[in-house]
Amino acid sequence: MHKRYYGRISTTDGQSSASQYEDARQHGVHEKDIFIDEGISGYHVAPEDREQWRRVEHDLRHGGVLVVRWLDRISRRYDELHRTMRRLMEQGIRVECTLNGMSFDGREKDAIQKAMRDAVLAFMAAQGEADYTNRVEMQRRGVAIAKAAGKYVGRARAHDYAAIKAWRAENGASIRVTAEQFGVGIATIKRACAESA
C-alpha cells in the first residue's frame, strides 16, 4: 500500500521542516515519498492551493496511507479540514497521525467506529482552528501593549522585498521560480510583490 508523508511549516523565518523529515523517516516513509510545503499558512492557504499537497494527493488518488504529524498540517480551518478529510476517506485513503497514533480510515464499516472517528475528527478540527485564532489574538494583545508602552518596533524583515520584486520583474519569473531563486517560501514572494503595488 502506498505510504506518503505530508508536512507543512507556516514560515521559513525561524522554522525548519527538518523535524518533519525526521518524523517521516521514523515512521517508515522513504525520502522520495515525503512532501512538505514551506512558508505556507494552514489557515490562509487551502490544501488544494499548495504545490506539495497537490502532489501528495495526486500520488494517493487510488488509495493508500497519508502520514501527518497532526491534522493541523492539512488545515487549521474547521470546515476545510472536514471537507478535505471526507474527500480523502472517500478515495480510500487512511490518514495516520504520528503525534498520537490516531488514524482515520474511510473504509471503516462499523457504525460505532465511524461515529467515534468522526467525533474525534470534529474535535481535532475545532482544536486546530481555536489554537490558531487564540495565538493570533494573544499576539495582537501583546503588540497593543508594547505599542502603548512605546516599545514596539515591529519584526525586522528578513528579506529585501524590493530586490525580490525587481528580480522577478527583470526575469519575468513565476512566483515559484522566484521563491526558488531566493530560497524563500511562496508567501514571502507574494508579500514582496504585493508591497507598494
Short mmCIF file of C-alpha atoms in Angstrom, two decimals:
data_model
loop_
_atom_site.label_atom_id
_atom_site.label_comp_id
_atom_site.label_asym_id
_atom_site.label_seq_id
_atom_site.Cartn_x
_atom_site.Cartn_y
_atom_site.Cartn_z
CA MET A 1 0.00 0.00 0.00
CA HIS A 2 1.32 3.45 -0.95
CA LYS A 3 2.51 5.48 2.04
CA ARG A 4 3.15 9.20 1.74
CA TYR A 5 4.07 11.83 4.33
CA TYR A 6 2.76 15.39 4.21
CA GLY A 7 4.24 18.20 6.25
CA ARG A 8 3.86 21.96 6.33
CA ILE A 9 5.58 24.87 8.02
CA SER A 10 3.97 28.30 8.12
CA THR A 11 7.11 30.37 7.71
CA THR A 12 10.70 29.83 6.73
CA ASP A 13 11.73 32.62 9.10
CA GLY A 14 12.87 30.70 12.16
CA GLN A 15 11.07 27.45 11.34
CA SER A 16 12.54 24.35 9.76
CA SER A 17 10.99 21.29 8.18
CA ALA A 18 13.85 19.10 9.49
CA SER A 19 11.78 17.67 12.36
CA GLN A 20 9.01 16.65 9.96
CA TYR A 21 11.50 14.92 7.64
CA GLU A 22 12.83 13.06 10.67
CA ASP A 23 9.29 12.21 11.79
CA ALA A 24 8.58 10.76 8.33
CA ARG A 25 11.73 8.63 8.38
CA GLN A 26 10.96 7.34 11.87
CA HIS A 27 7.56 6.18 10.59
CA GLY A 28 8.97 4.27 7.63
CA VAL A 29 8.40 6.79 4.86
CA HIS A 30 11.11 6.95 2.19
CA GLU A 31 12.68 10.31 1.30
CA LYS A 32 11.07 10.35 -2.15
CA ASP A 33 7.62 9.95 -0.56
CA ILE A 34 7.88 13.00 1.72
CA PHE A 35 6.06 16.16 0.63
CA ILE A 36 6.44 19.36 2.66
CA ASP A 37 5.05 22.81 1.88
CA GLU A 38 7.27 25.50 3.38
CA GLY A 39 6.19 29.06 4.14
CA ILE A 40 2.51 28.14 3.78
CA SER A 41 -0.20 29.05 6.28
CA GLY A 42 -2.54 26.24 7.24
CA TYR A 43 -5.22 28.83 7.98
CA HIS A 44 -4.94 31.17 4.99
CA VAL A 45 -3.97 28.75 2.20
CA ALA A 46 -6.31 25.88 1.34
CA PRO A 47 -4.68 22.46 0.82
CA GLU A 48 -5.60 22.38 -2.87
CA ASP A 49 -3.74 25.68 -3.34
CA ARG A 50 -0.45 24.18 -2.09
CA GLU A 51 2.01 22.62 -4.53
CA GLN A 52 3.24 19.76 -2.35
CA TRP A 53 -0.27 18.93 -1.11
CA ARG A 54 -1.50 18.60 -4.69
CA ARG A 55 1.40 16.24 -5.43
CA VAL A 56 0.77 14.00 -2.41
CA GLU A 57 -2.97 13.85 -3.04
CA HIS A 58 -2.33 13.01 -6.70
CA ASP A 59 0.03 10.20 -5.64
CA LEU A 60 -2.67 8.76 -3.35
CA ARG A 61 -5.60 9.18 -5.75
CA HIS A 62 -6.12 5.40 -5.89
CA GLY A 63 -5.82 4.92 -2.13
CA GLY A 64 -3.04 4.40 0.35
CA VAL A 65 -1.82 5.86 3.62
CA LEU A 66 -1.23 9.54 4.30
CA VAL A 67 1.02 10.14 7.29
CA VAL A 68 0.97 13.53 9.03
CA ARG A 69 2.36 14.74 12.34
CA TRP A 70 -1.03 16.21 13.28
CA LEU A 71 -4.18 17.07 11.32
CA ASP A 72 -3.43 20.81 11.55
CA ARG A 73 -0.68 20.21 8.96
CA ILE A 74 -3.53 19.63 6.49
CA SER A 75 -5.62 22.61 7.58
CA ARG A 76 -6.28 24.83 10.56
CA ARG A 77 -9.80 25.65 9.40
CA TYR A 78 -12.60 23.51 10.81
CA ASP A 79 -14.79 23.25 7.69
CA GLU A 80 -11.87 22.96 5.31
CA LEU A 81 -10.27 20.13 7.29
CA HIS A 82 -13.61 18.28 7.38
CA ARG A 83 -14.10 18.62 3.62
CA THR A 84 -10.54 17.53 2.88
CA MET A 85 -10.64 14.55 5.24
CA ARG A 86 -14.00 13.43 3.85
CA ARG A 87 -12.58 13.59 0.31
CA LEU A 88 -9.50 11.58 1.34
CA MET A 89 -11.54 8.92 3.10
CA GLU A 90 -13.92 8.61 0.14
CA GLN A 91 -10.86 7.88 -2.02
CA GLY A 92 -9.89 5.04 0.32
CA ILE A 93 -7.02 6.94 1.92
CA ARG A 94 -6.18 6.17 5.52
CA VAL A 95 -4.80 9.20 7.40
CA GLU A 96 -2.40 8.44 10.28
CA CYS A 97 -1.18 10.99 12.84
CA THR A 98 2.28 10.31 14.22
CA LEU A 99 1.88 12.55 17.26
CA ASN A 100 -0.67 10.32 18.98
CA GLY A 101 -1.07 7.25 16.76
CA MET A 102 -4.64 8.13 15.74
CA SER A 103 -5.90 7.09 12.32
CA PHE A 104 -8.89 7.99 10.20
CA ASP A 105 -10.00 5.32 7.76
CA GLY A 106 -12.78 5.79 5.22
CA ARG A 107 -13.04 2.02 4.79
CA GLU A 108 -14.44 1.58 8.30
CA LYS A 109 -17.77 -0.30 8.17
CA ASP A 110 -18.87 -0.39 11.82
CA ALA A 111 -21.28 2.45 12.61
CA ILE A 112 -19.99 2.97 16.16
CA GLN A 113 -16.37 3.08 14.97
CA LYS A 114 -17.32 5.57 12.25
CA ALA A 115 -19.13 7.76 14.78
CA MET A 116 -16.10 7.72 17.08
CA ARG A 117 -13.77 8.52 14.17
CA ASP A 118 -15.95 11.43 13.07
CA ALA A 119 -16.31 12.80 16.62
CA VAL A 120 -12.54 12.77 17.14
CA LEU A 121 -12.04 14.39 13.74
CA ALA A 122 -14.51 17.15 14.66
CA PHE A 123 -12.72 17.76 17.95
CA MET A 124 -9.26 17.88 16.33
CA ALA A 125 -10.50 20.22 13.59
CA ALA A 126 -12.02 22.56 16.17
CA GLN A 127 -8.86 22.44 18.26
CA GLY A 128 -6.68 23.37 15.26
CA GLU A 129 -8.74 26.42 14.39
CA ALA A 130 -9.14 27.51 18.02
CA ASP A 131 -5.39 27.21 18.61
CA TYR A 132 -4.63 29.39 15.58
CA THR A 133 -7.19 32.10 16.41
CA ASN A 134 -6.11 32.15 20.07
CA ARG A 135 -2.44 32.64 19.14
CA VAL A 136 -3.34 35.45 16.71
CA GLU A 137 -5.40 37.19 19.39
CA MET A 138 -2.64 36.85 22.00
CA GLN A 139 -0.12 38.27 19.53
CA ARG A 140 -2.43 41.22 18.81
CA ARG A 141 -2.77 41.91 22.52
CA GLY A 142 0.97 41.73 23.06
CA VAL A 143 1.62 44.14 20.18
CA ALA A 144 -1.01 46.57 21.50
CA ILE A 145 0.56 46.52 24.98
CA ALA A 146 4.06 47.03 23.53
CA LYS A 147 2.84 49.90 21.31
CA ALA A 148 1.11 51.59 24.24
CA ALA A 149 4.38 51.38 26.21
CA GLY A 150 6.34 52.75 23.23
CA LYS A 151 8.37 49.55 22.98
CA TYR A 152 7.05 48.07 19.74
CA VAL A 153 9.31 48.41 16.72
CA GLY A 154 7.94 45.52 14.66
CA ARG A 155 9.76 42.48 13.38
CA ALA A 156 12.80 43.12 11.23
CA ARG A 157 12.19 41.97 7.68
CA ALA A 158 14.42 39.03 6.80
CA HIS A 159 14.33 39.62 3.02
CA ASP A 160 14.74 42.61 0.72
CA TYR A 161 11.29 42.89 -0.85
CA ALA A 162 12.44 45.49 -3.39
CA ALA A 163 15.21 43.18 -4.63
CA ILE A 164 12.82 40.24 -4.87
CA LYS A 165 10.24 42.27 -6.78
CA ALA A 166 12.88 43.74 -9.13
CA TRP A 167 14.46 40.34 -9.89
CA ARG A 168 11.07 38.82 -10.66
CA ALA A 169 10.15 41.70 -13.00
CA GLU A 170 13.54 41.65 -14.78
CA ASN A 171 13.39 37.90 -15.35
CA GLY A 172 9.66 37.56 -15.99
CA ALA A 173 9.76 34.75 -13.44
CA SER A 174 6.82 33.00 -11.84
CA ILE A 175 6.26 33.21 -8.10
CA ARG A 176 7.51 29.63 -7.71
CA VAL A 177 10.73 30.24 -9.67
CA THR A 178 11.35 33.47 -7.73
CA ALA A 179 10.87 31.62 -4.44
CA GLU A 180 13.43 29.02 -5.55
CA GLN A 181 15.87 31.74 -6.63
CA PHE A 182 15.76 33.46 -3.23
CA GLY A 183 15.35 30.29 -1.15
CA VAL A 184 12.15 31.53 0.47
CA GLY A 185 8.52 30.45 0.61
CA ILE A 186 5.88 31.38 -1.92
CA ALA A 187 4.10 33.51 0.69
CA THR A 188 7.22 35.71 1.05
CA ILE A 189 7.27 36.32 -2.72
CA LYS A 190 3.57 37.18 -2.75
CA ARG A 191 4.08 39.70 0.10
CA ALA A 192 7.08 41.22 -1.68
CA CYS A 193 5.17 41.59 -4.96
CA ALA A 194 2.08 42.99 -3.25
CA GLU A 195 4.01 45.68 -1.36
CA SER A 196 3.51 49.13 -2.91
CA ALA A 197 1.66 47.52 -5.80
#
